[in-house]
Amino acid sequence: MKDINQNQTPLFTALKEYSKSGIVPFDVPGHKQGRGIKEFTEYVGTTIMELDVNSVKCLDNICNPIGVIKEAEDLAAQAFGADHSFFLVNGTTSGVQTMIMSACKPGDKIIIPRNAHKSAISGIILSGAIPIYIQPEINENLGIAMGVTVERVKKTIKAHPDAKAIFLINPTYYGATSNIKEIVEIAHQHSMAVLVDEAHGAHMGFHKEFPPSAMELGADMSAVSLHKTGGSLTQSSLLLLKKGIIDPFTVKTNLNLTQTTSASYLLMSSLDVARKQLATKGEEILTKVLKLVRDAREEINKIDGLYAFGKELVGTPGVYGFDETKLGVNVRKLGLTGFEVYDILRDHYKIQVELADYYNIMAIVSLGDTERSLQALVAALKDIAVKFRKDVEIKMITNVLKNPAVIVSPRDAYYSSKRVVKLDDAVGEISGEAIMAYPPGIPVVAPGERITKEMIEYIKLLKEEETLLQGTEDPYIEYIKVLGLNTNGFGK
């Protein structure tokens, strides 16, 4: 791709020009520049509403971009080291689904770590692929899953040489990266595509002190949540493609199966500007971000009972590299669960961290953070360690992180006849639904898997902690659908 000026914002510029043109709209959206929903417009401002337009000719169309959207996508492809990029307005979920659908047909095998996001499971259901789960490494001290090792990949490929693709995470929710370069080389030797969920790694290719991005390492496709760590609006992401195994027209066709035809120009133009900022100022901004998070990690590690883990994990199983902006803090020596600390931070200190599990909390530090915001977090953790500490230590439970037994493909399980049973009575059954805490959206159990006692105990533990659970038709997770004839309904 020829060099192009990364200071340009073709889509955002065209959108601003259109909004200033004095056009009289007789198309959708029906609020007509905000006049039709005055209460909302008065709060968010008229500029936002004037920029919320439909796919008019001069603004191009996301389903078949040939104008300013195409120009903006080409700029993004160059900035991220790809040959093609596709704007996403259904979040990275639609990108993950499209990657799997573009690499796998019904019945094809895909090698995938079990700590993948629920979007990967839905992509497997949509494509009809057969998941071959590869066990991620487990850090027993922290109680979290890390990356996958080259050795496990080799072993899995040897057992399943007919697999069509390998799916990887770069980085994991807590910041661990695998040796993607070597895995790509091995996969390509076996004509397997490498698909990478890079939802939390949009920033990594723009500063040399981060692990490299999937495109830099030779992956075939990656889905990048620019809204998570790159500055664009929530729900806006990128799908990136390298020439080779996967055809770009196949990708476009599959993307158009699941993505809206009424793409938000607010979302797309924010991608345009966020890409410009990363491409032109990313190194400068991320240098400051790294200093902030390093200083905060150092201060947190001085607090008795807390462990803010970081790059010292590199070289341990499943950690080839580490993204330092993932500020994970193990809190169990305070006698508190991560869920408790998550709630205390929000309710007592007005601090919202990204997620919690039973043992840890995790704060994402990104482009918009300041010294003041990090100081507030550190001060709150110091206070919690004194005021809320308990004289116990949270017991470690890691069995639930092991790969479950897949009895039926997720697609077959999704479409099979099902019956409803009480969660307590589901041990040994084959699940017809997924159950996950969100965030991070990694299923405790997925469709087609054998439900174990450990799974149920962990789900009940999550419920006791008032974790946000989802996936089942029953909103209270008292019941679960399992495979078999439908004989009962909820509450019967």
Coordinates of C-alpha atoms in Angstrom, one line a residue:
M1 CA 0.0 0.0 0.0
K2 CA 1.4 3.4 -1.0
D3 CA 2.3 5.9 1.8
I4 CA -0.7 8.1 2.7
N5 CA -0.9 11.0 5.0
Q6 CA -2.0 9.8 8.5
N7 CA -3.0 13.4 9.4
Q8 CA -6.0 13.1 7.2
T9 CA -9.5 12.2 8.5
P10 CA -11.5 11.8 5.3
L11 CA -14.7 10.5 6.8
F12 CA -14.7 12.9 9.8
T13 CA -13.9 15.8 7.5
A14 CA -16.7 14.9 5.0
L15 CA -19.2 14.5 7.9
K16 CA -18.4 17.9 9.3
E17 CA -18.8 19.5 5.8
Y18 CA -22.1 17.8 5.3
S19 CA -23.5 18.9 8.7
K20 CA -22.6 22.5 7.9
S21 CA -24.1 22.4 4.4
G22 CA -27.5 23.6 5.5
I23 CA -29.2 20.4 4.1
V24 CA -32.9 20.0 4.8
P25 CA -33.3 16.3 5.8
F26 CA -36.2 14.3 4.6
D27 CA -34.4 11.0 5.3
V28 CA -33.8 9.1 8.5
P29 CA -32.9 9.4 11.3
G30 CA -36.3 10.7 12.3
H31 CA -35.1 13.1 15.0
K32 CA -34.1 15.4 12.2
Q33 CA -30.8 16.9 13.6
G34 CA -32.1 16.6 17.2
R35 CA -35.3 18.6 16.9
G36 CA -37.4 15.5 17.3
I37 CA -36.0 14.5 20.7
K38 CA -35.4 17.8 22.5
E39 CA -34.8 16.5 26.0
F40 CA -32.0 14.3 24.8
T41 CA -30.6 17.0 22.5
E42 CA -30.5 19.6 25.2
Y43 CA -28.4 17.3 27.3
V44 CA -25.9 16.0 24.7
G45 CA -25.7 19.0 22.5
T46 CA -26.9 19.9 19.0
T47 CA -23.5 19.1 17.3
I48 CA -23.8 15.4 18.1
M49 CA -27.3 15.2 16.8
E50 CA -26.4 17.0 13.6
L51 CA -23.6 14.5 13.0
D52 CA -26.0 11.6 13.5
V53 CA -26.9 11.1 9.8
N54 CA -27.8 8.3 7.5
S55 CA -25.8 6.8 4.5
V56 CA -26.1 9.6 2.0
K57 CA -24.1 9.4 -1.3
C58 CA -21.3 11.9 -0.3
L59 CA -20.7 10.0 2.9
D60 CA -20.3 6.5 1.4
N61 CA -21.8 3.3 2.7
I62 CA -20.3 0.8 5.1
C63 CA -21.7 -2.2 3.2
N64 CA -19.8 -1.4 0.0
P65 CA -17.4 1.5 0.7
I66 CA -15.9 3.2 -2.3
G67 CA -15.6 6.8 -1.1
V68 CA -14.6 8.5 2.2
I69 CA -15.2 5.4 4.3
K70 CA -12.9 3.4 2.0
E71 CA -10.3 6.2 2.3
A72 CA -10.6 6.1 6.0
E73 CA -10.3 2.3 6.1
D74 CA -7.2 2.4 3.9
L75 CA -5.6 4.8 6.3
A76 CA -6.4 2.5 9.2
A77 CA -5.0 -0.5 7.3
Q78 CA -1.7 1.3 6.8
A79 CA -1.6 2.6 10.4
F80 CA -2.1 -0.9 11.8
G81 CA 0.2 -2.7 9.4
A82 CA -2.6 -4.6 7.5
D83 CA -3.5 -4.9 3.8
H84 CA -7.2 -4.4 4.4
S85 CA -9.3 -2.9 7.2
F86 CA -13.0 -2.9 7.8
F87 CA -14.9 -0.5 10.1
L88 CA -17.0 -2.2 12.7
V89 CA -20.0 -0.6 14.4
N90 CA -21.3 -3.8 16.1
G91 CA -18.2 -3.9 18.3
T92 CA -15.4 -6.4 18.0
T93 CA -18.0 -9.1 18.5
S94 CA -18.9 -8.8 14.8
G95 CA -15.3 -8.9 13.8
V96 CA -14.6 -12.1 15.8
Q97 CA -17.6 -13.7 14.3
T98 CA -16.6 -12.6 10.8
M99 CA -13.0 -14.0 11.2
I100 CA -14.3 -17.4 12.2
M101 CA -16.9 -17.5 9.5
S102 CA -14.3 -16.4 6.9
A103 CA -11.8 -19.2 7.9
C104 CA -14.2 -22.1 8.7
K105 CA -17.1 -23.8 7.0
P106 CA -19.5 -26.1 8.8
G107 CA -17.7 -29.1 10.2
D108 CA -14.2 -27.5 10.0
K109 CA -12.1 -27.6 13.1
I110 CA -10.7 -24.5 14.8
I111 CA -8.1 -24.6 17.6
I112 CA -9.1 -22.1 20.2
P113 CA -8.2 -21.4 23.9
R114 CA -11.2 -22.0 26.2
N115 CA -10.7 -18.5 27.8
A116 CA -11.9 -16.9 24.6
H117 CA -14.7 -14.3 24.7
K118 CA -18.3 -15.3 24.2
S119 CA -18.2 -13.7 20.7
A120 CA -15.8 -16.6 19.7
I121 CA -18.4 -19.1 20.8
S122 CA -21.1 -17.3 18.9
G123 CA -18.8 -17.2 15.8
I124 CA -18.4 -21.0 16.1
I125 CA -22.2 -21.4 16.3
L126 CA -22.7 -19.2 13.3
S127 CA -20.0 -20.9 11.2
G128 CA -20.7 -24.4 12.3
A129 CA -17.1 -25.0 13.1
I130 CA -15.9 -27.6 15.6
P131 CA -13.9 -26.1 18.5
I132 CA -10.7 -27.9 19.5
Y133 CA -10.0 -26.4 22.8
I134 CA -6.4 -25.8 23.8
Q135 CA -5.7 -25.4 27.5
P136 CA -4.3 -21.9 28.4
E137 CA -1.7 -21.9 31.1
I138 CA -3.1 -21.2 34.6
N139 CA -1.4 -19.0 37.1
E140 CA -2.3 -20.8 40.3
N141 CA -1.2 -17.9 42.6
L142 CA -3.5 -15.4 40.8
G143 CA -6.2 -17.8 39.8
I144 CA -6.4 -16.6 36.2
A145 CA -5.8 -18.0 32.8
M146 CA -2.8 -16.7 30.8
G147 CA -1.8 -17.4 27.1
V148 CA -1.1 -20.6 25.3
T149 CA 2.4 -22.1 24.9
V150 CA 4.0 -23.1 21.6
E151 CA 4.4 -26.6 22.9
R152 CA 0.6 -27.0 23.5
V153 CA 0.0 -25.6 20.1
K154 CA 2.3 -28.1 18.4
K155 CA 0.7 -30.9 20.3
T156 CA -2.8 -29.8 19.4
I157 CA -1.9 -29.4 15.7
K158 CA -0.3 -32.9 15.7
A159 CA -3.5 -34.3 17.0
H160 CA -5.7 -32.2 14.6
P161 CA -3.6 -31.6 11.4
D162 CA -6.9 -31.0 9.5
A163 CA -7.8 -27.9 11.5
K164 CA -8.5 -24.8 9.3
A165 CA -7.6 -22.1 11.8
I166 CA -6.0 -21.2 15.1
F167 CA -7.7 -18.5 17.3
L168 CA -5.5 -16.6 19.7
I169 CA -5.9 -13.7 22.2
N170 CA -3.5 -10.8 22.2
P171 CA -3.4 -9.8 25.0
T172 CA -5.7 -11.6 27.5
Y173 CA -7.9 -9.5 29.6
Y174 CA -5.2 -9.4 32.3
G175 CA -2.4 -8.5 29.8
A176 CA -0.6 -11.7 29.0
T177 CA 0.5 -12.4 25.4
S178 CA 1.5 -15.7 23.7
N179 CA 4.4 -16.2 21.4
I180 CA 2.3 -15.4 18.4
K181 CA 5.1 -15.1 15.9
E182 CA 6.3 -18.7 16.4
I183 CA 2.7 -19.9 16.5
V184 CA 2.0 -18.1 13.2
E185 CA 5.0 -19.8 11.6
I186 CA 3.9 -23.2 12.8
A187 CA 0.3 -22.7 11.7
H188 CA 1.2 -21.5 8.2
Q189 CA 3.4 -24.6 7.8
H190 CA 0.2 -26.5 8.1
S191 CA -1.9 -24.1 6.0
M192 CA -3.9 -22.9 9.0
A193 CA -5.1 -19.4 9.3
V194 CA -4.3 -17.5 12.4
L195 CA -7.1 -15.3 13.8
V196 CA -6.5 -13.0 16.7
D197 CA -8.8 -11.4 19.1
E198 CA -7.0 -8.1 19.8
A199 CA -9.9 -6.5 21.6
H200 CA -7.6 -5.2 24.3
G201 CA -4.6 -4.5 22.2
A202 CA -5.5 -1.6 19.9
H203 CA -2.7 0.5 21.3
M204 CA 0.1 -2.1 21.2
G205 CA 1.5 -1.5 17.7
F206 CA 2.2 2.2 18.4
H207 CA 4.9 2.0 21.0
K208 CA 8.0 -0.3 21.1
E209 CA 7.7 -1.0 24.8
F210 CA 4.4 -3.0 24.3
P211 CA 4.2 -6.5 22.9
P212 CA 3.9 -6.4 19.1
S213 CA 0.5 -6.4 17.5
A214 CA -0.9 -9.4 15.6
M215 CA -0.4 -7.8 12.2
E216 CA 3.2 -7.1 13.0
L217 CA 3.6 -10.8 13.9
G218 CA 2.1 -12.1 10.7
A219 CA -1.4 -13.1 11.7
D220 CA -3.9 -13.4 9.0
M221 CA -6.7 -11.5 10.7
S222 CA -7.3 -9.6 13.9
A223 CA -10.2 -7.8 15.4
V224 CA -9.3 -4.7 17.3
S225 CA -11.4 -2.8 19.8
L226 CA -10.3 0.7 19.1
H227 CA -12.9 1.9 21.5
K228 CA -11.4 0.0 24.5
T229 CA -7.8 1.3 24.4
G230 CA -7.6 3.5 21.3
G231 CA -9.9 6.4 22.1
S232 CA -12.9 5.8 19.7
L233 CA -16.5 5.6 20.8
T234 CA -18.0 2.5 22.5
Q235 CA -19.0 -0.1 19.9
S236 CA -16.5 1.0 17.2
S237 CA -13.8 -1.4 16.2
L238 CA -11.6 -2.5 13.3
L239 CA -11.2 -5.8 11.5
L240 CA -7.8 -6.2 9.9
L241 CA -6.6 -8.6 7.2
K242 CA -3.3 -9.6 5.7
K243 CA -3.2 -10.9 2.1
G244 CA -2.8 -14.6 1.8
I245 CA -5.0 -17.4 3.2
I246 CA -8.3 -15.5 3.5
D247 CA -10.0 -13.6 0.6
P248 CA -11.0 -10.0 1.4
F249 CA -14.3 -10.4 -0.6
T250 CA -15.2 -13.4 1.6
V251 CA -14.6 -11.2 4.6
K252 CA -16.8 -8.4 3.3
T253 CA -19.6 -10.8 2.4
N254 CA -19.5 -12.4 5.9
L255 CA -19.3 -9.1 7.6
N256 CA -22.4 -7.9 5.8
L257 CA -24.3 -10.9 7.1
T258 CA -24.1 -9.7 10.7
Q259 CA -23.3 -6.0 10.7
T260 CA -26.0 -3.3 10.5
T261 CA -26.8 -1.5 7.2
S262 CA -27.4 1.7 9.2
A263 CA -24.0 2.3 10.5
S264 CA -23.5 5.2 12.9
Y265 CA -21.4 8.0 11.4
L266 CA -20.6 9.1 14.9
L267 CA -19.0 5.7 15.6
M268 CA -17.2 5.6 12.2
S269 CA -15.8 9.1 12.4
S270 CA -14.5 8.5 15.9
L271 CA -12.5 5.5 14.4
D272 CA -11.1 7.9 11.8
V273 CA -9.9 10.4 14.4
A274 CA -8.7 7.8 16.9
R275 CA -6.6 6.2 14.1
K276 CA -5.1 9.6 13.3
Q277 CA -4.2 10.2 16.9
L278 CA -2.5 6.8 17.4
A279 CA -0.7 7.1 14.0
T280 CA 0.6 10.6 14.6
K281 CA 0.9 11.0 18.4
G282 CA 0.6 7.4 19.7
E283 CA 4.2 7.0 20.8
E284 CA 4.2 10.3 22.7
I285 CA 0.8 9.7 24.4
L286 CA 1.6 6.1 25.3
T287 CA 5.0 7.0 26.8
K288 CA 3.1 9.1 29.3
V289 CA 0.5 6.3 29.9
L290 CA 3.3 3.9 30.6
K291 CA 4.9 6.2 33.2
L292 CA 1.5 6.6 34.9
V293 CA 0.8 2.9 35.2
R294 CA 4.3 2.0 36.2
D295 CA 4.3 4.6 39.0
A296 CA 0.9 3.4 40.1
R297 CA 1.9 -0.3 40.1
E298 CA 5.0 0.5 42.2
E299 CA 2.9 2.4 44.8
I300 CA 0.3 -0.4 45.0
N301 CA 2.9 -3.0 45.6
K302 CA 4.0 -1.1 48.7
I303 CA 0.5 -1.7 50.2
D304 CA 0.4 -4.6 52.6
G305 CA -1.8 -7.4 51.2
L306 CA -1.9 -6.2 47.6
Y307 CA 0.0 -7.4 44.6
A308 CA -0.2 -5.5 41.3
F309 CA 1.3 -8.0 38.9
G310 CA 3.1 -6.9 35.8
K311 CA 6.1 -7.7 33.5
E312 CA 7.8 -9.9 36.2
L313 CA 5.4 -12.5 34.9
V314 CA 7.1 -12.7 31.5
G315 CA 8.7 -16.0 31.2
T316 CA 6.2 -17.8 33.4
P317 CA 4.0 -20.4 31.7
G318 CA 1.7 -18.7 29.1
V319 CA 3.3 -15.2 29.4
Y320 CA 5.5 -14.4 26.5
G321 CA 4.9 -10.7 26.8
F322 CA 2.8 -8.4 29.0
D323 CA 0.7 -5.3 28.4
E324 CA 1.4 -3.0 31.3
T325 CA -1.7 -0.9 30.9
K326 CA -3.7 -3.8 32.3
L327 CA -3.4 -2.9 36.0
G328 CA -4.4 -6.2 37.7
V329 CA -4.3 -6.3 41.5
N330 CA -4.5 -9.5 43.5
V331 CA -6.5 -8.6 46.7
R332 CA -7.2 -12.0 48.3
K333 CA -4.6 -11.4 51.2
L334 CA -6.9 -8.6 52.4
G335 CA -9.5 -11.3 53.1
L336 CA -11.6 -9.7 50.4
T337 CA -12.7 -11.0 47.1
G338 CA -12.1 -9.1 43.9
F339 CA -15.9 -8.6 43.6
E340 CA -16.0 -7.0 47.1
V341 CA -13.1 -4.6 46.3
Y342 CA -14.8 -3.7 43.0
D343 CA -18.0 -2.8 44.8
I344 CA -16.1 -0.9 47.6
L345 CA -14.2 1.2 45.0
R346 CA -17.4 2.1 43.2
D347 CA -19.7 2.7 46.3
H348 CA -17.3 4.3 48.7
Y349 CA -14.7 6.0 46.4
K350 CA -16.6 6.6 43.1
I351 CA -13.9 4.6 41.2
Q352 CA -15.1 2.2 38.5
V353 CA -12.5 -0.4 37.5
E354 CA -13.0 -2.6 34.5
L355 CA -13.6 -6.0 36.1
A356 CA -13.2 -8.3 39.1
D357 CA -12.9 -12.0 39.6
Y358 CA -12.8 -13.9 42.8
Y359 CA -9.2 -12.9 43.6
N360 CA -8.4 -9.8 41.5
I361 CA -9.5 -6.5 40.3
M362 CA -8.3 -5.0 37.0
A363 CA -8.1 -1.3 36.0
I364 CA -7.5 -0.4 32.4
V365 CA -5.1 2.6 32.1
S366 CA -5.4 4.3 28.7
L367 CA -5.0 7.5 26.7
G368 CA -7.4 9.5 28.8
D369 CA -5.9 8.8 32.2
T370 CA -4.1 11.4 34.2
E371 CA -1.8 11.5 37.2
R372 CA -4.8 12.6 39.3
S373 CA -6.9 9.6 38.3
L374 CA -4.2 7.1 39.1
Q375 CA -3.4 8.9 42.4
A376 CA -7.1 8.5 43.3
L377 CA -7.0 4.8 42.6
V378 CA -3.8 4.3 44.7
A379 CA -5.2 6.4 47.6
A380 CA -8.4 4.4 47.6
L381 CA -6.6 1.0 47.6
K382 CA -4.4 2.2 50.5
D383 CA -7.6 3.2 52.5
I384 CA -9.3 -0.1 51.7
A385 CA -6.3 -2.1 52.9
V386 CA -6.7 -0.4 56.3
K387 CA -10.5 0.0 56.7
F388 CA -11.9 -3.1 55.0
R389 CA -9.3 -5.8 55.7
K390 CA -10.5 -9.1 57.1
D391 CA -8.5 -11.6 59.2
V392 CA -8.9 -14.4 56.6
E393 CA -7.3 -15.2 53.2
I394 CA -9.5 -16.1 50.3
K395 CA -9.1 -19.7 49.3
M396 CA -7.9 -20.5 45.8
I397 CA -10.2 -22.3 43.4
T398 CA -8.7 -23.0 40.0
N399 CA -10.4 -26.3 38.8
V400 CA -13.1 -24.3 37.0
L401 CA -10.4 -22.8 34.7
K402 CA -9.5 -26.2 33.2
N403 CA -10.9 -27.1 29.8
P404 CA -14.3 -28.8 30.0
A405 CA -15.4 -31.8 28.0
V406 CA -17.1 -30.9 24.7
I407 CA -19.7 -33.5 24.0
V408 CA -21.6 -31.8 21.2
S409 CA -20.6 -29.0 18.8
P410 CA -21.8 -25.6 20.0
R411 CA -23.9 -25.2 16.8
D412 CA -25.6 -28.6 17.3
A413 CA -26.2 -27.8 20.9
Y414 CA -27.7 -24.4 20.1
Y415 CA -30.2 -26.0 17.7
S416 CA -30.9 -29.2 19.6
S417 CA -34.1 -29.9 21.6
K418 CA -33.6 -28.8 25.2
R419 CA -35.2 -29.2 28.6
V420 CA -35.0 -27.0 31.6
V421 CA -33.5 -28.2 34.9
K422 CA -32.5 -26.6 38.1
L423 CA -28.9 -25.5 38.2
D424 CA -28.2 -27.7 41.2
D425 CA -29.6 -30.7 39.2
A426 CA -27.5 -30.1 36.1
V427 CA -24.3 -32.0 37.0
G428 CA -23.4 -34.4 34.2
E429 CA -25.9 -32.8 31.7
I430 CA -24.8 -31.3 28.4
S431 CA -25.4 -27.6 28.5
G432 CA -27.7 -26.0 25.9
E433 CA -26.8 -22.5 27.0
A434 CA -23.7 -20.4 28.1
I435 CA -23.2 -18.8 31.5
M436 CA -20.7 -16.1 31.9
A437 CA -19.8 -13.1 34.1
Y438 CA -19.7 -9.9 32.1
P439 CA -17.1 -8.5 32.0
P440 CA -15.0 -10.3 30.9
G441 CA -17.5 -12.4 29.0
I442 CA -15.6 -15.7 29.1
P443 CA -18.1 -18.5 29.5
V444 CA -17.9 -20.7 32.7
V445 CA -19.9 -23.2 30.6
A446 CA -20.7 -23.1 26.9
P447 CA -23.3 -24.9 24.7
G448 CA -22.3 -28.5 24.1
E449 CA -20.1 -28.9 27.2
R450 CA -20.6 -31.3 30.1
I451 CA -21.7 -29.5 33.2
T452 CA -19.5 -30.3 36.2
K453 CA -20.0 -29.9 39.9
E454 CA -17.1 -27.4 40.0
M455 CA -18.8 -25.2 37.3
I456 CA -22.1 -25.1 39.3
E457 CA -20.2 -24.3 42.6
Y458 CA -18.4 -21.5 40.8
I459 CA -21.5 -20.1 39.3
K460 CA -23.2 -20.1 42.7
L461 CA -20.2 -18.3 44.1
L462 CA -20.5 -15.7 41.4
K463 CA -24.2 -15.3 42.3
E464 CA -23.4 -14.8 46.0
E465 CA -21.0 -12.0 45.0
E466 CA -23.8 -10.4 43.0
T467 CA -21.8 -10.6 39.8
L468 CA -23.5 -9.7 36.6
L469 CA -24.2 -13.0 35.0
Q470 CA -25.7 -13.6 31.5
G471 CA -26.3 -16.2 28.9
T472 CA -29.3 -18.2 30.1
E473 CA -32.9 -17.5 29.3
D474 CA -33.6 -17.5 33.0
P475 CA -32.4 -14.1 34.1
Y476 CA -31.7 -15.2 37.7
I477 CA -29.6 -18.3 36.7
E478 CA -31.7 -20.6 38.9
Y479 CA -32.4 -22.8 35.9
I480 CA -30.4 -23.9 32.9
K481 CA -31.3 -25.4 29.6
V482 CA -29.7 -28.8 28.9
L483 CA -29.9 -31.1 25.9
G484 CA -32.9 -33.4 25.8
L485 CA -36.6 -33.3 25.2
N486 CA -38.3 -30.2 26.5
T487 CA -40.4 -31.3 29.5
N488 CA -40.3 -28.4 31.9
G489 CA -40.4 -24.6 32.0
F490 CA -38.9 -22.2 34.5
G491 CA -40.2 -22.6 38.0
K492 CA -41.8 -26.0 37.3

